[in-house]
Amino acid sequence: MRMFQVCVCGQPLRLNEQPTPEPKGTEVLLKVLAAGVCHSDLHIADGYFDMGGGKKLNLEDRGMKLPLTLGHENVGEVVAVGPDAKGVKVGRRVLADPWIGCGTCPACLRGDDNLCRTMKSLGVFSNGGYATHMLVPHPKYLFDIGDLSPERAAPLACSGVTTYGALKKVPTLKSEPTVIIGAGGLGLMCLALHQKMGGHSATVVDVDPAKRDAAKKAGATHVVDGGAPDATQQIMKLTSEGAGAWAVIDLVGSSASARVGYDSLIKGGKYIIVGLYGGDLTVSLPPIPMRALTIQGSYVGSQHEMKELMELVRAKGMPDVPVATRPLDEVNAVMGELRAGKVVGRVVLTPA
Ligand SMILES: [Zn+2]
Ligand SMILES: [Zn+2]
């Protein structure tokens, strides 16, 4: 098998080859059909997240082992199953839920693998799908895609379930406007799922006019330039009674986006942070109780949410998000384009 791996943090991925593994125990071997390129791949390749104030969260300290095959948005065809892998057949096309926990802690036993303290996520802490083949440790992490196209289904594994998990945290989804900060791949997915979930209306915020246009075309009720000096006032004017937003989903997660998002809340509002751009936010404490504000983090999604998302897509159709396919061998170029902010929607790699 061939795979593109992080060998040294901060350097381009390297093409390596090794014998294709035989699945053992409950493992399932997939031939990769489609692997989405996610913004967090850039951070994983760099080896750290920016914690703000010059501090870094080093991923090797957190258990990331090199060399590592990136790629956590994967669809593959089952080509071999271990002797204990039940309920999965060779030839099936499946989405791999990459958010895999230890399997034994209380969070994992509830199906909240995304809250496990020792995650083994595919493409983050174990080898992912920027490869011709990949191993998935258990069939419970596989979801049949039926006749969905592999390249359109692949982004559901991260961009899909991450935005679905965030939208599920919005109590006012169906009754009030929701503000979505960021109109990149994640933002357009969030907007599309918001509609499929019966969302009231969406105001999308982005600093890039091309991305605002894409959001407008994709059905955003309003768009706001997040870089405008009065961005907060504009958002507040467009949401509940001109008094602010009941819910802001921040898919960027920078110091600037957090400032705009948090400051746009109405009394009782909720700021949900998803993006991992990095930075920090200073907030005054008294307004949190006095205005009953919530700051909530949302990390990918649980197994239940992945299952619900697949059911939603089956019932309401695939989210209409721009997807471009590129050969796996172009992975380093694609990551460069993503880093330069040149990607609208999602790029999905297809092994030749
Ligand atoms: Zn991702
Ligand atoms: Zn666990």
Short mmCIF file of C-alpha atoms and ligand atoms in Angstrom, two decimals:
data_model
loop_
_atom_site.label_atom_id
_atom_site.label_comp_id
_atom_site.label_asym_id
_atom_site.label_seq_id
_atom_site.Cartn_x
_atom_site.Cartn_y
_atom_site.Cartn_z
CA MET A 1 0.00 0.00 0.00
CA ARG A 2 1.00 3.62 -0.55
CA MET A 3 0.40 6.38 1.99
CA PHE A 4 1.25 10.04 2.48
CA GLN A 5 2.67 10.60 5.93
CA VAL A 6 3.80 13.33 8.28
CA CYS A 7 7.39 12.25 8.97
CA VAL A 8 8.70 15.56 10.32
CA CYS A 9 6.28 18.21 11.62
CA GLY A 10 6.17 21.31 9.44
CA GLN A 11 7.47 19.54 6.32
CA PRO A 12 5.50 18.29 3.28
CA LEU A 13 3.92 14.85 3.58
CA ARG A 14 6.14 12.05 2.34
CA LEU A 15 5.04 9.14 0.16
CA ASN A 16 5.82 5.83 1.88
CA GLU A 17 5.06 2.24 0.92
CA GLN A 18 4.53 -0.85 3.03
CA PRO A 19 2.90 -4.27 2.59
CA THR A 20 -0.91 -3.99 2.76
CA PRO A 21 -1.88 -5.23 6.26
CA GLU A 22 -4.12 -8.22 7.02
CA PRO A 23 -6.96 -7.25 9.38
CA LYS A 24 -6.73 -8.95 12.78
CA GLY A 25 -9.45 -9.43 15.42
CA THR A 26 -12.27 -6.95 14.82
CA GLU A 27 -10.30 -4.89 12.28
CA VAL A 28 -11.62 -4.08 8.83
CA LEU A 29 -9.41 -3.24 5.84
CA LEU A 30 -10.71 -0.58 3.45
CA LYS A 31 -9.54 0.31 -0.01
CA VAL A 32 -9.79 4.11 0.18
CA LEU A 33 -12.18 5.61 -2.39
CA ALA A 34 -12.26 9.21 -1.14
CA ALA A 35 -10.43 11.19 1.54
CA GLY A 36 -11.41 14.78 2.36
CA VAL A 37 -8.78 17.40 3.15
CA CYS A 38 -9.68 19.24 6.35
CA HIS A 39 -8.24 22.46 7.75
CA SER A 40 -7.16 20.65 10.91
CA ASP A 41 -4.85 18.49 8.77
CA LEU A 42 -2.71 21.61 8.44
CA HIS A 43 -2.39 21.87 12.23
CA ILE A 44 -1.69 18.15 12.58
CA ALA A 45 1.02 18.37 9.90
CA ASP A 46 2.49 21.39 11.71
CA GLY A 47 2.42 19.38 14.95
CA TYR A 48 0.72 22.00 17.11
CA PHE A 49 -2.29 24.20 17.78
CA ASP A 50 -1.85 27.90 18.58
CA MET A 51 -3.11 28.44 22.14
CA GLY A 52 -2.77 32.24 22.01
CA GLY A 53 -0.33 34.45 23.86
CA GLY A 54 2.60 32.69 22.15
CA LYS A 55 1.72 29.29 23.69
CA LYS A 56 1.47 26.12 21.60
CA LEU A 57 -0.30 22.80 22.18
CA ASN A 58 2.23 20.26 20.94
CA LEU A 59 0.57 17.20 19.43
CA GLU A 60 3.55 14.89 19.89
CA ASP A 61 3.29 15.62 23.63
CA ARG A 62 -0.38 14.63 23.38
CA GLY A 63 0.35 11.18 21.95
CA MET A 64 0.70 11.79 18.21
CA LYS A 65 3.30 9.36 16.88
CA LEU A 66 5.24 9.84 13.65
CA PRO A 67 5.21 8.77 10.90
CA LEU A 68 1.46 9.37 10.69
CA THR A 69 -0.84 8.98 7.68
CA LEU A 70 -3.22 11.97 7.68
CA GLY A 71 -6.84 11.88 6.49
CA HIS A 72 -9.88 11.61 8.76
CA GLU A 73 -12.73 12.06 6.22
CA ASN A 74 -12.72 8.69 4.54
CA VAL A 75 -14.96 6.49 2.45
CA GLY A 76 -13.68 3.11 1.38
CA GLU A 77 -14.66 -0.26 0.04
CA VAL A 78 -14.38 -3.17 2.46
CA VAL A 79 -11.72 -5.49 1.01
CA ALA A 80 -10.93 -7.75 4.00
CA VAL A 81 -12.33 -8.33 7.50
CA GLY A 82 -10.71 -9.74 10.63
CA PRO A 83 -12.01 -13.03 12.09
CA ASP A 84 -14.01 -11.20 14.81
CA ALA A 85 -15.41 -8.37 12.66
CA LYS A 86 -19.13 -9.07 12.51
CA GLY A 87 -21.85 -7.44 10.42
CA VAL A 88 -19.70 -6.07 7.62
CA LYS A 89 -19.32 -7.57 4.17
CA VAL A 90 -16.52 -7.39 1.62
CA GLY A 91 -17.53 -5.12 -1.25
CA ARG A 92 -19.62 -2.69 0.85
CA ARG A 93 -18.86 1.02 0.52
CA VAL A 94 -18.63 2.63 3.92
CA LEU A 95 -17.92 5.90 5.68
CA ALA A 96 -15.40 5.49 8.51
CA ASP A 97 -16.22 7.41 11.71
CA PRO A 98 -12.70 8.56 12.62
CA TRP A 99 -13.54 9.80 16.14
CA ILE A 100 -12.57 6.65 17.95
CA GLY A 101 -12.00 6.47 21.70
CA CYS A 102 -10.44 3.88 24.00
CA GLY A 103 -13.67 1.88 24.05
CA THR A 104 -13.67 1.26 27.80
CA CYS A 105 -14.02 4.60 29.63
CA PRO A 106 -17.46 5.95 30.72
CA ALA A 107 -17.59 8.38 27.78
CA CYS A 108 -16.84 5.63 25.24
CA LEU A 109 -19.35 3.26 26.83
CA ARG A 110 -22.02 5.96 26.31
CA GLY A 111 -20.98 6.30 22.64
CA ASP A 112 -19.39 9.68 23.33
CA ASP A 113 -16.04 8.60 21.90
CA ASN A 114 -15.41 12.27 21.05
CA LEU A 115 -15.18 13.01 24.79
CA CYS A 116 -12.73 10.15 25.54
CA ARG A 117 -9.53 11.35 27.19
CA THR A 118 -7.36 8.94 25.20
CA MET A 119 -8.71 9.16 21.66
CA LYS A 120 -7.20 7.10 18.87
CA SER A 121 -8.78 9.10 16.06
CA LEU A 122 -8.02 7.91 12.55
CA GLY A 123 -5.71 10.32 10.74
CA VAL A 124 -4.82 12.08 14.01
CA PHE A 125 -3.53 9.49 16.48
CA SER A 126 -3.58 6.46 14.15
CA ASN A 127 -3.16 6.11 10.40
CA GLY A 128 -5.84 7.68 8.21
CA GLY A 129 -6.95 7.76 4.61
CA TYR A 130 -4.35 9.67 2.61
CA ALA A 131 -3.46 6.21 1.39
CA THR A 132 -4.55 3.45 -0.92
CA HIS A 133 -5.71 1.36 2.08
CA MET A 134 -6.54 1.87 5.75
CA LEU A 135 -7.47 -0.22 8.78
CA VAL A 136 -10.51 0.57 10.93
CA PRO A 137 -10.38 -1.10 14.37
CA HIS A 138 -14.04 -2.19 14.62
CA PRO A 139 -17.07 -2.44 12.29
CA LYS A 140 -19.12 -0.26 14.68
CA TYR A 141 -17.26 2.74 13.25
CA LEU A 142 -18.43 1.98 9.70
CA PHE A 143 -21.57 3.42 8.12
CA ASP A 144 -22.93 2.08 4.84
CA ILE A 145 -23.17 4.87 2.26
CA GLY A 146 -25.47 2.92 -0.07
CA ASP A 147 -25.57 4.67 -3.42
CA LEU A 148 -24.16 8.02 -2.20
CA SER A 149 -21.06 9.10 -4.09
CA PRO A 150 -17.90 8.42 -2.07
CA GLU A 151 -16.43 11.89 -2.64
CA ARG A 152 -19.62 13.62 -1.50
CA ALA A 153 -20.07 11.34 1.49
CA ALA A 154 -16.47 11.55 2.78
CA PRO A 155 -16.78 15.10 4.25
CA LEU A 156 -19.64 13.92 6.48
CA ALA A 157 -17.01 12.19 8.67
CA CYS A 158 -15.53 15.48 9.93
CA SER A 159 -17.03 18.59 8.41
CA GLY A 160 -20.49 16.97 8.49
CA VAL A 161 -20.57 15.53 11.99
CA THR A 162 -18.66 18.49 13.45
CA THR A 163 -21.21 21.02 12.23
CA TYR A 164 -24.10 18.67 13.02
CA GLY A 165 -22.79 18.33 16.59
CA ALA A 166 -22.56 22.13 16.89
CA LEU A 167 -26.04 22.71 15.43
CA LYS A 168 -27.48 20.19 17.92
CA LYS A 169 -26.25 22.49 20.70
CA VAL A 170 -28.46 25.36 19.48
CA PRO A 171 -31.74 25.27 21.48
CA THR A 172 -33.27 28.00 19.27
CA LEU A 173 -32.35 26.40 15.93
CA LYS A 174 -35.91 26.32 14.58
CA SER A 175 -37.24 29.52 16.15
CA GLU A 176 -34.48 32.13 15.83
CA PRO A 177 -31.70 33.11 13.43
CA THR A 178 -28.41 31.26 13.93
CA VAL A 179 -25.13 33.05 13.25
CA ILE A 180 -22.42 30.99 11.55
CA ILE A 181 -18.90 32.46 11.52
CA GLY A 182 -16.77 31.09 8.69
CA ALA A 183 -17.94 30.18 5.19
CA GLY A 184 -15.19 27.79 4.16
CA GLY A 185 -15.76 24.05 3.80
CA LEU A 186 -17.08 23.77 7.35
CA GLY A 187 -19.28 26.86 7.02
CA LEU A 188 -21.03 25.76 3.84
CA MET A 189 -21.60 22.30 5.34
CA CYS A 190 -23.03 23.93 8.49
CA LEU A 191 -25.34 26.09 6.41
CA ALA A 192 -26.57 23.12 4.37
CA LEU A 193 -27.21 20.98 7.45
CA HIS A 194 -28.90 23.92 9.22
CA GLN A 195 -31.43 23.96 6.36
CA LYS A 196 -31.92 20.17 6.40
CA MET A 197 -32.49 20.27 10.16
CA GLY A 198 -35.27 22.83 9.70
CA GLY A 199 -33.26 25.84 10.89
CA HIS A 200 -35.09 29.21 11.06
CA SER A 201 -32.53 31.32 9.15
CA ALA A 202 -28.78 31.80 9.04
CA THR A 203 -26.55 34.86 9.07
CA VAL A 204 -23.10 33.93 7.81
CA VAL A 205 -20.00 35.93 8.71
CA ASP A 206 -16.71 35.81 6.78
CA VAL A 207 -13.89 38.23 6.05
CA ASP A 208 -13.56 36.99 2.45
CA PRO A 209 -16.06 38.41 -0.10
CA ALA A 210 -15.79 35.26 -2.29
CA LYS A 211 -16.77 33.11 0.67
CA ARG A 212 -19.63 35.46 1.58
CA ASP A 213 -20.90 35.14 -2.01
CA ALA A 214 -20.71 31.36 -1.76
CA ALA A 215 -22.71 31.48 1.49
CA LYS A 216 -25.32 33.80 -0.04
CA LYS A 217 -25.70 31.45 -3.03
CA ALA A 218 -26.01 28.52 -0.64
CA GLY A 219 -28.98 30.12 1.09
CA ALA A 220 -27.65 32.36 3.86
CA THR A 221 -30.35 34.91 4.71
CA HIS A 222 -27.72 37.58 5.42
CA VAL A 223 -23.96 37.80 5.13
CA VAL A 224 -21.70 40.07 7.16
CA ASP A 225 -18.05 41.03 6.64
CA GLY A 226 -16.44 39.80 9.85
CA GLY A 227 -13.55 42.23 9.30
CA ALA A 228 -15.78 45.33 9.26
CA PRO A 229 -15.23 47.58 12.30
CA ASP A 230 -18.98 47.42 13.04
CA ALA A 231 -19.35 43.66 12.38
CA THR A 232 -20.82 43.07 15.85
CA GLN A 233 -23.42 45.84 15.44
CA GLN A 234 -24.37 44.51 11.99
CA ILE A 235 -24.88 41.00 13.34
CA MET A 236 -26.93 42.26 16.30
CA LYS A 237 -29.13 44.31 13.99
CA LEU A 238 -29.83 41.26 11.82
CA THR A 239 -30.74 38.93 14.68
CA SER A 240 -33.43 38.90 17.37
CA GLU A 241 -35.16 42.28 17.59
CA GLY A 242 -31.86 43.96 16.79
CA ALA A 243 -30.64 42.90 20.23
CA GLY A 244 -28.24 40.15 19.31
CA ALA A 245 -27.94 36.45 18.52
CA TRP A 246 -29.34 33.56 20.51
CA ALA A 247 -26.67 31.34 19.05
CA VAL A 248 -23.34 31.94 17.33
CA ILE A 249 -21.43 28.97 15.93
CA ASP A 250 -17.80 29.99 15.44
CA LEU A 251 -16.17 27.72 12.88
CA VAL A 252 -13.01 29.84 12.76
CA GLY A 253 -12.00 30.08 16.40
CA SER A 254 -9.51 32.93 16.15
CA SER A 255 -9.12 35.79 18.64
CA ALA A 256 -10.87 38.10 16.14
CA SER A 257 -13.78 35.77 15.34
CA ALA A 258 -14.32 34.99 19.03
CA ARG A 259 -14.49 38.70 19.85
CA VAL A 260 -17.12 39.31 17.16
CA GLY A 261 -19.08 36.15 17.99
CA TYR A 262 -19.16 36.53 21.76
CA ASP A 263 -19.93 40.26 21.62
CA SER A 264 -22.91 39.63 19.30
CA LEU A 265 -24.90 37.59 21.83
CA ILE A 266 -28.30 38.60 23.15
CA LYS A 267 -29.10 38.12 26.86
CA GLY A 268 -29.34 34.34 27.31
CA GLY A 269 -27.31 33.72 24.15
CA LYS A 270 -24.84 30.95 23.47
CA TYR A 271 -21.43 31.18 21.82
CA ILE A 272 -20.40 27.79 20.47
CA ILE A 273 -16.79 27.45 19.48
CA VAL A 274 -15.77 24.81 16.97
CA GLY A 275 -12.89 26.21 14.91
CA LEU A 276 -9.30 25.56 15.91
CA TYR A 277 -7.59 28.49 14.23
CA GLY A 278 -6.12 29.47 17.58
CA GLY A 279 -5.79 32.49 19.80
CA ASP A 280 -7.47 33.68 22.98
CA LEU A 281 -10.42 35.69 24.28
CA THR A 282 -10.62 37.93 27.33
CA VAL A 283 -14.10 38.28 28.80
CA SER A 284 -15.50 40.23 31.74
CA LEU A 285 -17.01 37.86 34.29
CA PRO A 286 -20.08 39.73 35.65
CA PRO A 287 -21.93 39.80 32.30
CA ILE A 288 -21.74 35.98 32.08
CA PRO A 289 -24.12 35.50 35.04
CA MET A 290 -25.98 38.80 34.64
CA ARG A 291 -26.73 38.19 30.97
CA ALA A 292 -26.90 34.39 31.43
CA LEU A 293 -24.41 33.79 28.63
CA THR A 294 -23.01 30.41 27.64
CA ILE A 295 -19.64 29.69 26.10
CA GLN A 296 -19.60 26.10 24.90
CA GLY A 297 -16.99 24.07 23.04
CA SER A 298 -18.02 21.50 20.47
CA TYR A 299 -15.57 18.84 19.31
CA VAL A 300 -16.47 16.72 16.26
CA GLY A 301 -19.44 14.46 17.09
CA SER A 302 -20.45 11.36 19.00
CA GLN A 303 -21.22 7.98 17.45
CA HIS A 304 -24.93 8.74 18.01
CA GLU A 305 -24.57 12.01 16.14
CA MET A 306 -22.79 10.27 13.25
CA LYS A 307 -25.66 7.78 13.05
CA GLU A 308 -28.28 10.56 13.20
CA LEU A 309 -26.44 12.51 10.52
CA MET A 310 -26.42 9.50 8.18
CA GLU A 311 -30.17 9.10 8.79
CA LEU A 312 -30.75 12.81 8.10
CA VAL A 313 -28.81 12.57 4.82
CA ARG A 314 -30.74 9.47 3.81
CA ALA A 315 -34.07 11.19 4.56
CA LYS A 316 -33.33 14.73 3.32
CA GLY A 317 -30.57 14.21 0.75
CA MET A 318 -26.89 15.02 0.69
CA PRO A 319 -25.88 18.53 1.82
CA ASP A 320 -25.18 20.50 -1.33
CA VAL A 321 -21.61 21.59 -0.65
CA PRO A 322 -19.10 22.26 -3.42
CA VAL A 323 -16.73 19.29 -3.63
CA ALA A 324 -13.70 19.11 -5.94
CA THR A 325 -11.74 15.90 -6.41
CA ARG A 326 -7.99 15.71 -6.88
CA PRO A 327 -5.62 12.74 -7.20
CA LEU A 328 -4.13 11.56 -3.91
CA ASP A 329 -0.65 12.29 -5.28
CA GLU A 330 -1.47 16.04 -5.26
CA VAL A 331 -2.06 16.11 -1.50
CA ASN A 332 0.79 18.51 -0.71
CA ALA A 333 -0.38 20.99 -3.36
CA VAL A 334 -3.95 20.79 -2.05
CA MET A 335 -2.80 21.43 1.51
CA GLY A 336 -0.84 24.46 0.27
CA GLU A 337 -3.96 25.85 -1.42
CA LEU A 338 -6.01 25.30 1.73
CA ARG A 339 -3.36 27.06 3.80
CA ALA A 340 -3.45 30.00 1.38
CA GLY A 341 -7.24 30.24 1.80
CA LYS A 342 -7.85 29.45 -1.89
CA VAL A 343 -10.29 26.57 -1.39
CA VAL A 344 -14.07 27.15 -1.60
CA GLY A 345 -15.94 24.11 -0.29
CA ARG A 346 -14.14 20.81 0.11
CA VAL A 347 -11.31 19.09 -1.74
CA VAL A 348 -11.49 15.31 -1.69
CA LEU A 349 -8.53 13.15 -2.66
CA THR A 350 -9.07 10.05 -4.73
CA PRO A 351 -6.33 7.43 -4.84
CA ALA A 352 -5.49 6.51 -8.45
ZN ZN B 1 -11.44 17.57 10.15
ZN ZN B 2 -12.60 6.22 26.12
#
